[in-house]
Coordinates of N, CA and C in Angstrom, one line a residue:
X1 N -0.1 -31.0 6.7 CA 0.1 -29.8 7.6 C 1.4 -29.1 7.1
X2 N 1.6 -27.6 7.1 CA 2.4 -27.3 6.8 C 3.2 -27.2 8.0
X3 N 4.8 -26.5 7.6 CA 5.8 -26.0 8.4 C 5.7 -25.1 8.6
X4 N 4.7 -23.9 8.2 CA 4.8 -22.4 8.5 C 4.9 -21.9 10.1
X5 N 5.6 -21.5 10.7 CA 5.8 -21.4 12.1 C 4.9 -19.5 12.1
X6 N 4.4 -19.4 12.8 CA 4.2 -17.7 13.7 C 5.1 -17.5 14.3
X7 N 5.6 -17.8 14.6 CA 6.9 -17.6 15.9 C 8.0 -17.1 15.3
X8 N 8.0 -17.7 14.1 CA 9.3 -17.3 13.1 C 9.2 -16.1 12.7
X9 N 10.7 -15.1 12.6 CA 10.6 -13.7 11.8 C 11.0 -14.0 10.0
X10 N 10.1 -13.9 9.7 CA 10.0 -14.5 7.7 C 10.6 -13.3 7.3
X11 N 11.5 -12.9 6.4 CA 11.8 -12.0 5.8 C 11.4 -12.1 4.0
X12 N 11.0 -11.3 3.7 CA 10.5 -11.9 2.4 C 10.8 -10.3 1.6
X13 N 12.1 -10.6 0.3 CA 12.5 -9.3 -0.1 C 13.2 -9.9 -1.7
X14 N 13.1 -8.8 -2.5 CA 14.4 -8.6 -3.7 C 14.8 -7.3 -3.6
X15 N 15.4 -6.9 -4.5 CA 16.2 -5.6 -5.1 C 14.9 -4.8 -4.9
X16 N 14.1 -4.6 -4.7 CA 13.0 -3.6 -4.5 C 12.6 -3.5 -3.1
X17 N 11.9 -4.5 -2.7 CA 11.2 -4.3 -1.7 C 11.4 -5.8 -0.4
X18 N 11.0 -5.2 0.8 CA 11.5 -6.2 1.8 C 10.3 -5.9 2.6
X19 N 9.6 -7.5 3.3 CA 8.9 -7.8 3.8 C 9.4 -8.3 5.3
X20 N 8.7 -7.7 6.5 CA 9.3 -8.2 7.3 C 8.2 -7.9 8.9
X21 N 8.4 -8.8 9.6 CA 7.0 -9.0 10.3 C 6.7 -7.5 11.0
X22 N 5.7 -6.9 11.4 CA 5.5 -5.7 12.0 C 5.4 -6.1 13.6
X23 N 6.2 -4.7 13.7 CA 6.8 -5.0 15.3 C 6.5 -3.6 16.0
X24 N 6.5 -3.2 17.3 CA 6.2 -2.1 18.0 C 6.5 -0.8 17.9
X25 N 8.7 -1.2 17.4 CA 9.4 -0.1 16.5 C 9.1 0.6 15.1
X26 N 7.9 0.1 14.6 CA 7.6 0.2 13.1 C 6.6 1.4 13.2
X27 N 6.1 1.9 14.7 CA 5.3 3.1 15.0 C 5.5 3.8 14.3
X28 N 6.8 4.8 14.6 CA 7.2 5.9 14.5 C 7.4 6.1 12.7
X29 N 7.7 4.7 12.2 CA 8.2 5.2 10.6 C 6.7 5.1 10.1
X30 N 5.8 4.7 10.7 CA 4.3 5.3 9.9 C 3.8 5.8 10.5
X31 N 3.6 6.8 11.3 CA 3.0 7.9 11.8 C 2.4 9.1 10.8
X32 N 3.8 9.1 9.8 CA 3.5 10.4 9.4 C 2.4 9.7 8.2
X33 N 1.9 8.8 7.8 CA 0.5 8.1 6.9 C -0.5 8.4 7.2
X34 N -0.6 8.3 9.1 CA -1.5 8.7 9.8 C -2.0 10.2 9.8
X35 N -0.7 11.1 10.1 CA -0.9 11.9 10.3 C -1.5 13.1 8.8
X36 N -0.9 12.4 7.7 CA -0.6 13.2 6.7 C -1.6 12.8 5.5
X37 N -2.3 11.2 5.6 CA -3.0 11.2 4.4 C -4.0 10.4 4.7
X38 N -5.0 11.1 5.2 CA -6.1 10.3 6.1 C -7.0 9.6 4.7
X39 N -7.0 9.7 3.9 CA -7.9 9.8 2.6 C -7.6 7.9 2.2
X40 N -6.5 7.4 2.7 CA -6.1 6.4 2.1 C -6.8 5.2 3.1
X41 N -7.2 5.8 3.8 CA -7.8 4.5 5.1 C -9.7 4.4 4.4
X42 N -10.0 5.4 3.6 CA -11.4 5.5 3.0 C -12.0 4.0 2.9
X43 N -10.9 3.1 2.3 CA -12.1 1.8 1.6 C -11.0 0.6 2.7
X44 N -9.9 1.3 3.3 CA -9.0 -0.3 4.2 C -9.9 -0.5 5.3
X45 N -9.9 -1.9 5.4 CA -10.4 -2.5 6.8 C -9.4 -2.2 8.1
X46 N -8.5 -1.5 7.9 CA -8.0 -0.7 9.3 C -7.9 0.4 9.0
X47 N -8.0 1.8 10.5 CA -8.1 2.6 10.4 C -6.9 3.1 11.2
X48 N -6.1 3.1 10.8 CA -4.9 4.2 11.2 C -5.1 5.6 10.9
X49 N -6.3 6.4 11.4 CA -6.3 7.7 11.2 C -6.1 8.8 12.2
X50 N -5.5 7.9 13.2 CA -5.1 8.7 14.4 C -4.1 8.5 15.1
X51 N -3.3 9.0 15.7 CA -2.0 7.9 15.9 C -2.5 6.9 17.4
X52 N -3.3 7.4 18.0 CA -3.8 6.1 18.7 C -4.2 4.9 18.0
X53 N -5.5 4.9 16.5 CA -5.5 4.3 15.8 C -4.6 3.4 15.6
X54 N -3.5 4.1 14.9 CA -2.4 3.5 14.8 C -1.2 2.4 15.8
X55 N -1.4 2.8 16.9 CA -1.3 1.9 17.6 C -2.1 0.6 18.1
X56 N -3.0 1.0 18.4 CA -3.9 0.2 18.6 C -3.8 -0.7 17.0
X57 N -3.8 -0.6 15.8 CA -3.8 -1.4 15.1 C -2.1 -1.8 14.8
X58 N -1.3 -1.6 15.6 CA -0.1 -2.4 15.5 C -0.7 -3.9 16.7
X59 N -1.1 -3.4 17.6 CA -1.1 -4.0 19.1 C -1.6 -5.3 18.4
X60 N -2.8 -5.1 17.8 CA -4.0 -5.8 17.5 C -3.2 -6.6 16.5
X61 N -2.4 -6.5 15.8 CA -1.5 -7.5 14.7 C -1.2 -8.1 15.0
X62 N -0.4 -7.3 16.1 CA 0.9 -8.5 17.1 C 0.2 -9.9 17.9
X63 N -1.1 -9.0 18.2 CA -1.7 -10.5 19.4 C -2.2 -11.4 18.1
X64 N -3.0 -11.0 17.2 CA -3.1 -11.8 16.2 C -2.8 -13.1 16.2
X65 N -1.1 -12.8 15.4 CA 0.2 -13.4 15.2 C 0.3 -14.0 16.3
X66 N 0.2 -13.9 17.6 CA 0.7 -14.5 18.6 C -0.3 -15.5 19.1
X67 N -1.8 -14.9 18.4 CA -2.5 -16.3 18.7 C -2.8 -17.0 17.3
X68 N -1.9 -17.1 16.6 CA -1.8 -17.8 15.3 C -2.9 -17.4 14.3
X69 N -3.6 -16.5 14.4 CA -4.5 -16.3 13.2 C -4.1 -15.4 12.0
X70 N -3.4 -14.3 12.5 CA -2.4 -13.3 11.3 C -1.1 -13.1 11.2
X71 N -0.8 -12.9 10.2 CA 1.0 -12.5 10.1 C 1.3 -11.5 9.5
X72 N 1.6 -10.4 10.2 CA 1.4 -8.7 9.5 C 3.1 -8.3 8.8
X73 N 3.0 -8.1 8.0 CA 4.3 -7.7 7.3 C 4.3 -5.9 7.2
X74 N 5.3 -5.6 7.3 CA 5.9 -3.9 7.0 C 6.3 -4.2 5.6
X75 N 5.9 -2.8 5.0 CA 6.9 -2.9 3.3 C 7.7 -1.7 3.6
X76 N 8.7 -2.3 3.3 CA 10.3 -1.3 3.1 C 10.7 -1.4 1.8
X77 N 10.2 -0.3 1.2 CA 10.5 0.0 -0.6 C 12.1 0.3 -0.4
X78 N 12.9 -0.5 -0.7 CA 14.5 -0.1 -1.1 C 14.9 0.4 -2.1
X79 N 14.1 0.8 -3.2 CA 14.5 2.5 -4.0 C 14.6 3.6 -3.4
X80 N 13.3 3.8 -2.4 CA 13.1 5.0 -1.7 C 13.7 5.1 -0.4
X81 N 14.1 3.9 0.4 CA 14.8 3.5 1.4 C 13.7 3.7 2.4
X82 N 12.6 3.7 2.3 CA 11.8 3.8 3.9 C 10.8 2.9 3.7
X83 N 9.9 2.8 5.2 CA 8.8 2.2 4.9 C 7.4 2.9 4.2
X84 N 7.0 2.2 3.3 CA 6.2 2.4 2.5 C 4.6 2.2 2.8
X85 N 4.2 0.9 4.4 CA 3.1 0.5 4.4 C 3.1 -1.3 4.6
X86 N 1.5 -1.6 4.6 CA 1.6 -2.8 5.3 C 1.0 -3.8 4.3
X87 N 0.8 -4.9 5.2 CA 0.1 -6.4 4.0 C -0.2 -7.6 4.9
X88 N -0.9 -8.2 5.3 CA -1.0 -9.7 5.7 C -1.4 -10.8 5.5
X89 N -0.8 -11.7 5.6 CA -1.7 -13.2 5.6 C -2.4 -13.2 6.7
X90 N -3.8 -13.3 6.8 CA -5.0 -13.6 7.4 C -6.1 -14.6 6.8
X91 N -6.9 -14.9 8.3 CA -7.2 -16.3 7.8 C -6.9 -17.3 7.5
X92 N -5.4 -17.4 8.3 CA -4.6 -18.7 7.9 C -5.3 -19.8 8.5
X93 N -5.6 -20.6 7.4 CA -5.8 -22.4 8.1 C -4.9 -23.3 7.5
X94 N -3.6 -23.7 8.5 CA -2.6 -24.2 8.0 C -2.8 -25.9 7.8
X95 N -4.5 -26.0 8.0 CA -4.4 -27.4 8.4 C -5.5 -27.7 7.0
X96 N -6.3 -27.0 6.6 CA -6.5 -27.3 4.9 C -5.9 -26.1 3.8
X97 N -4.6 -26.1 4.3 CA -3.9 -24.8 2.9 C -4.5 -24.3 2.5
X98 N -5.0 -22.9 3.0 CA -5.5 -21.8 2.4 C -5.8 -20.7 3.5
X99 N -5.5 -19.6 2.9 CA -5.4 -18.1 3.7 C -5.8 -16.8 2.3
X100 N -6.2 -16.1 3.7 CA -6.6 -14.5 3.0 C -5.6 -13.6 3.1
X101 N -5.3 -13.2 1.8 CA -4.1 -11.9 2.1 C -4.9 -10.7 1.5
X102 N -4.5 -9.4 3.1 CA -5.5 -8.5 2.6 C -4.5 -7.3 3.8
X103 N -5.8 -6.4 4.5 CA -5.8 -5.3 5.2 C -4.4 -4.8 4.5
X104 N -4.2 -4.6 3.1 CA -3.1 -4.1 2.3 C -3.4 -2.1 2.5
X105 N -2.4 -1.6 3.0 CA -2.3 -0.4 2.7 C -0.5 0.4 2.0
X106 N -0.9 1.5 1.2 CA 0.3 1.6 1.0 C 0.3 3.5 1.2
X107 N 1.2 3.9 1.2 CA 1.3 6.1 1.5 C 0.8 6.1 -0.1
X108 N 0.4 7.4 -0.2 CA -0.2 8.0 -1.5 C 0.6 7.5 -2.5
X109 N 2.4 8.4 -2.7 CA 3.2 8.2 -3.4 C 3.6 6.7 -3.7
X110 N 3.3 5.7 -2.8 CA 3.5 4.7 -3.4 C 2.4 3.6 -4.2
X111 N 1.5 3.9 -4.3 CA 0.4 3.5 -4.9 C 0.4 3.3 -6.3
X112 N 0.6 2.8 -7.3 CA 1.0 2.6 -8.4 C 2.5 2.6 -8.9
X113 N 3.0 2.4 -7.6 CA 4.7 2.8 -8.0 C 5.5 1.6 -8.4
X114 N 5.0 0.4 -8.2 CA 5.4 -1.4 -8.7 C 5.6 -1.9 -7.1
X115 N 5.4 -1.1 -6.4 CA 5.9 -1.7 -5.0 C 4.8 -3.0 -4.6
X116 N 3.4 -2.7 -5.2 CA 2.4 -3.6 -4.5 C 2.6 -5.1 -5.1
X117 N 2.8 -5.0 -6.8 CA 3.2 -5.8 -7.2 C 4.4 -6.9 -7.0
X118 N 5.1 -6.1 -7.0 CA 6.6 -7.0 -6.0 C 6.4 -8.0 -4.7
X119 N 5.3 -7.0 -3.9 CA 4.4 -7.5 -2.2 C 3.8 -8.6 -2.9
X120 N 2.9 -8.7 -3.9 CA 2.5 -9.7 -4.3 C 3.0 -11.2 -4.6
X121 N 4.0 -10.6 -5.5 CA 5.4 -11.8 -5.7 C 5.4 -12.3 -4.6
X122 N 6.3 -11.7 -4.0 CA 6.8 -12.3 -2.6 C 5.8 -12.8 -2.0
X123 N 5.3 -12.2 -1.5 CA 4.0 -13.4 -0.9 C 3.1 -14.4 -1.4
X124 N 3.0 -14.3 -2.6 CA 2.5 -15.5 -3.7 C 3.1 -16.5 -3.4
X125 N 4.4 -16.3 -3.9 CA 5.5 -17.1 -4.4 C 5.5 -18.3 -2.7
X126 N 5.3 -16.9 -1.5 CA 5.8 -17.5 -0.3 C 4.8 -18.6 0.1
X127 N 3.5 -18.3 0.1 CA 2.4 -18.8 0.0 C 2.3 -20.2 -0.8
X128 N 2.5 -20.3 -2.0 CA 2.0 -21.5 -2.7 C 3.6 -22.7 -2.2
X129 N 4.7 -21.8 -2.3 CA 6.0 -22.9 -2.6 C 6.1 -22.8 -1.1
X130 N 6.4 -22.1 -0.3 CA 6.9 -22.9 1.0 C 5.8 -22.9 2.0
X131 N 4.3 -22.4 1.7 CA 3.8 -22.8 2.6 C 2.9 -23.9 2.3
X132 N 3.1 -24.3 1.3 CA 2.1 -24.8 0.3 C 0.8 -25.1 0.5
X133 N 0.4 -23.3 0.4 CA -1.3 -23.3 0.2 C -1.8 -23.6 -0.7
X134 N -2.9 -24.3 -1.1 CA -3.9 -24.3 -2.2 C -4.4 -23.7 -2.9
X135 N -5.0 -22.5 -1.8 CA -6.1 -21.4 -2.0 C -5.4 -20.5 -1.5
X136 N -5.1 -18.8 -2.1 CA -5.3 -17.7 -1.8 C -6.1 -16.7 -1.9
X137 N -7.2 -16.1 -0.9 CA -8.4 -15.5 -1.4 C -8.2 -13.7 -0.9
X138 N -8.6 -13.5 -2.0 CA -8.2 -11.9 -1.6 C -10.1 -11.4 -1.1
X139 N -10.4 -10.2 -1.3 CA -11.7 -9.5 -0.5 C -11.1 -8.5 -1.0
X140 N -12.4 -7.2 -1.7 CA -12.1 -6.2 -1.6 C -13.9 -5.6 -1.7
X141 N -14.4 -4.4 -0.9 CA -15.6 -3.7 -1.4 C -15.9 -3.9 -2.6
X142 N -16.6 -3.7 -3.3 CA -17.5 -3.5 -4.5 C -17.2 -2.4 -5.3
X143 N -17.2 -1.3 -4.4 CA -17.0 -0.1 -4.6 C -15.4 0.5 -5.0
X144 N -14.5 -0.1 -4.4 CA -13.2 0.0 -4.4 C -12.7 -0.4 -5.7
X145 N -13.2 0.0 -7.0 CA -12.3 -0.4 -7.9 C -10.7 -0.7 -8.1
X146 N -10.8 0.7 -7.6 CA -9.0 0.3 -7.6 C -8.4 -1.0 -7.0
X147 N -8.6 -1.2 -5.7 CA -8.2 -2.2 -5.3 C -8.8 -4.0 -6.5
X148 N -9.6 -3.7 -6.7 CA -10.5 -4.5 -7.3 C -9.5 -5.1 -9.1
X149 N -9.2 -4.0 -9.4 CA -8.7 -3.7 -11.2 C -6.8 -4.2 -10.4
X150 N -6.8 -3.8 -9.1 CA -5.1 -4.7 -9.2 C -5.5 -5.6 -8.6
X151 N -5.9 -6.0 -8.3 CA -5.8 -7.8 -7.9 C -6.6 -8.6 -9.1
X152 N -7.1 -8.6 -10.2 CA -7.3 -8.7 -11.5 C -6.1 -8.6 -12.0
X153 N -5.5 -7.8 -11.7 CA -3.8 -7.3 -13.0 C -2.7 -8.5 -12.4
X154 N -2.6 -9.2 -11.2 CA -1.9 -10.0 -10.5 C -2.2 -11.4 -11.0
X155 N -3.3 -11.8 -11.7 CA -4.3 -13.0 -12.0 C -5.0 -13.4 -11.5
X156 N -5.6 -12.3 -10.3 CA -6.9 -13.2 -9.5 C -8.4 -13.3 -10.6
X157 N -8.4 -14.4 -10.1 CA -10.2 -14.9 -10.3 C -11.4 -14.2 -9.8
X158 N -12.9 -14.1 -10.3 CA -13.3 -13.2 -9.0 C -14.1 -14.5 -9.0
X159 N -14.4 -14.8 -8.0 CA -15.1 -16.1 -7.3 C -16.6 -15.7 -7.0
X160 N -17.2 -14.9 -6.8 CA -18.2 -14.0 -6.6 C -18.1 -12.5 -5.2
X161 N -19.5 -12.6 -5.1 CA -19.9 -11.5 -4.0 C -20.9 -11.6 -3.1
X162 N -20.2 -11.1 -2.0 CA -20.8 -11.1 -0.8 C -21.7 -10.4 -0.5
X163 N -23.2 -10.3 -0.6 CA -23.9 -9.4 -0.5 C -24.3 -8.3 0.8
X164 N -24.3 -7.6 1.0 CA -24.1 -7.4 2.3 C -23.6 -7.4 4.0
X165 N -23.0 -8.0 3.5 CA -22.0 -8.8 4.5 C -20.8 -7.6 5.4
X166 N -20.8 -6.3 5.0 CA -19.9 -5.5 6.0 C -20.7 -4.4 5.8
X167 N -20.2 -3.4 7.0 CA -20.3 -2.4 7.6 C -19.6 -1.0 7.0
X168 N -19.5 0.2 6.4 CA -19.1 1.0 6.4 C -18.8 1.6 7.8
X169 N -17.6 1.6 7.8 CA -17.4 2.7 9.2 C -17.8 3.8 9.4
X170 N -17.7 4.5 8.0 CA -17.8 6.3 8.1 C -19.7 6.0 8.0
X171 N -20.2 5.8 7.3 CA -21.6 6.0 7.0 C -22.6 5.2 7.8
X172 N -22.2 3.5 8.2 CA -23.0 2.8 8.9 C -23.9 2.1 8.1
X173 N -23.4 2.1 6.5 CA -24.5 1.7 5.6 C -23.7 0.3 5.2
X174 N -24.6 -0.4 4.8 CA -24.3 -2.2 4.4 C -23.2 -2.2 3.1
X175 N -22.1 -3.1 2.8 CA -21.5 -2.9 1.5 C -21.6 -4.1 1.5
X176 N -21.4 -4.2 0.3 CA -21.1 -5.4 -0.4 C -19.6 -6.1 -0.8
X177 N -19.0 -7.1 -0.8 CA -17.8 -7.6 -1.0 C -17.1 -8.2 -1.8
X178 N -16.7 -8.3 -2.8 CA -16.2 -8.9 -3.9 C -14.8 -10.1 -3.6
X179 N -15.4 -11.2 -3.6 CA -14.0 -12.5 -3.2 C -13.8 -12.8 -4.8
X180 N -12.3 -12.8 -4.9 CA -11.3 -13.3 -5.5 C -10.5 -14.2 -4.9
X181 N -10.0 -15.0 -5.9 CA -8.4 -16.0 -5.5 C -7.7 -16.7 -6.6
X182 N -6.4 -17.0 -6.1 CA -5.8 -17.4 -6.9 C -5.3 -18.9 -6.4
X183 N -5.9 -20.3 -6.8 CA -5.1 -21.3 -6.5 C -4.0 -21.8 -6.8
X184 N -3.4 -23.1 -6.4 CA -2.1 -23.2 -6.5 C -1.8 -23.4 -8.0
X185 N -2.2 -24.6 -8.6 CA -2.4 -25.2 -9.7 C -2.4 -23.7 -11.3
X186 N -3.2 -22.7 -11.0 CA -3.2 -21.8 -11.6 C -1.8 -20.9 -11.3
X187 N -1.0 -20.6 -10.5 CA -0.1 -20.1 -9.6 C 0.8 -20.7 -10.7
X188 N 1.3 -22.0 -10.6 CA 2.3 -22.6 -11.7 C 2.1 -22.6 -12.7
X189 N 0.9 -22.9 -13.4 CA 0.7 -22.6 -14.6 C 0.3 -21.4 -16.0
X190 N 0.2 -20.7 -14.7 CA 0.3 -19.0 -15.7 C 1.0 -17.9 -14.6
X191 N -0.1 -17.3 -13.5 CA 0.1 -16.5 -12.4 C 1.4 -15.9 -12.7
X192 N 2.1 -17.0 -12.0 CA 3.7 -17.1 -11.6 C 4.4 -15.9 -12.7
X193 N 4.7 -16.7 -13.6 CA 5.5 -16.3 -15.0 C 4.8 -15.0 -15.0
X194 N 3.1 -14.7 -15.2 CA 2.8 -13.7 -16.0 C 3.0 -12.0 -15.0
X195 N 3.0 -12.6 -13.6 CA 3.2 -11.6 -12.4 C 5.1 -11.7 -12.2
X196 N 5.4 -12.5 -12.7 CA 7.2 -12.3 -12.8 C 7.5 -11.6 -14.2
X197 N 6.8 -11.4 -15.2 CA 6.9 -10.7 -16.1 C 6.5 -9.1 -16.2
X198 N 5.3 -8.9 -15.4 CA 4.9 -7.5 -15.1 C 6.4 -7.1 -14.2
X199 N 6.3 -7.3 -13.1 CA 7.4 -7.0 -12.2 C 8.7 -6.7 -12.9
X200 N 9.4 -7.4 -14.0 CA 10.2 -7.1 -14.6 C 10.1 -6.2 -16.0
X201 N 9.2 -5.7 -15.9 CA 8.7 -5.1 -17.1 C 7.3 -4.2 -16.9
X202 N 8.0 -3.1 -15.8 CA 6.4 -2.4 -15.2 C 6.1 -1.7 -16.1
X203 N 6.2 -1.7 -17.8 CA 5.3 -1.1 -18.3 C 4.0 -2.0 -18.9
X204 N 3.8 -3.5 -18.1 CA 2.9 -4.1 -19.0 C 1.9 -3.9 -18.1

């Protein structure tokens, strides 16, 4: 069993970016995501496209966390000095080490900007050494390349696909799912180094 506590506020940060659990106050600095770039919610499993949305998917984090199943993080890009977007551990089972990190969203401008990668570090790193999971499994659509080609660039595996298995919101038509993960074992022996290498060298 691990020590990972929910109750605990985890800060998880370097010289770039700071991770820190999402809280009621954290409304107001993403509003304007909602309000301004509805385009980016197209392929996320939350929909912050309205600022009720938007609340309603803080609320829904918080009880989560509070009944031990998610742990929602804020990203605060410290180049840019604001919040940038969110990330969670979901599907935590702290009782055979392994969890899903996903409902990842970031604003337009930060989307290829090294910020996700860094998010990854940090929670990789947080994941395998102090929580010591096993398994980390990411999910993304079929269709969502993008998401798909960066969690590939981080060292995930693709494990296979879920055929059918979700709902499009906008259309109501069946998608398909693509699971990836990265275990621990793999984590120490390449992952680590090769995603602490990108990060220090975001032209690789």
């Amino acid at each position: 069993m691990t020590k990972f506590d929910f109750n605990e506020d985890y800060i998880l940060e370097n010289e770039f970016v700071r991770l820190e659990p999402l809280k009621e106050t954290h409304y107001d600095f993403l509003l304007e995501y909602t309000l301004n770039e509805p385009e980016i919610w197209e392929y996320s499993m939350v929909k912050c496209d309205t600022p009720e949305n938007l609340s309603k998917y803080i609320n829904i984090a918080i009880q989560k966390r509070i009944d031990k199943k998610e742990y929602t993080f804020v990203v605060f890009d410290k180049q840019k000095q604001k919040y940038v977007g969110a990330t969670r551990y979901c599907d935590v089972f702290l009782s055979s080490n392994r969890l899903q990190m996903g409902y990842t969203w970031y604003g337009k401008k930060h989307q290829g900007s090294g910020v996700n990668k860094h998010c990854k570090w940090l929670l990789l790193n947080f994941a395998f050494e102090d929580m010591q999971m096993y398994r980390v499994e990411f999910r993304a659509y079929t269709e969502n390349l993008r998401s798909i080609n960066a969690l590939l660039s981080i060292g995930c595996e693709i494990d296979g696909v879920l055929r059918s298995n979700a709902i499009c919101p906008k259309t109501g038509t069946r998608r398909d799912t693509m699971v990836l993960s990265i275990l621990k074992n793999e984590w120490f022996d390449s992952v680590k180094m090769m995603l602490w290498n990108k990060i220090q060298n975001p032209i690789l």
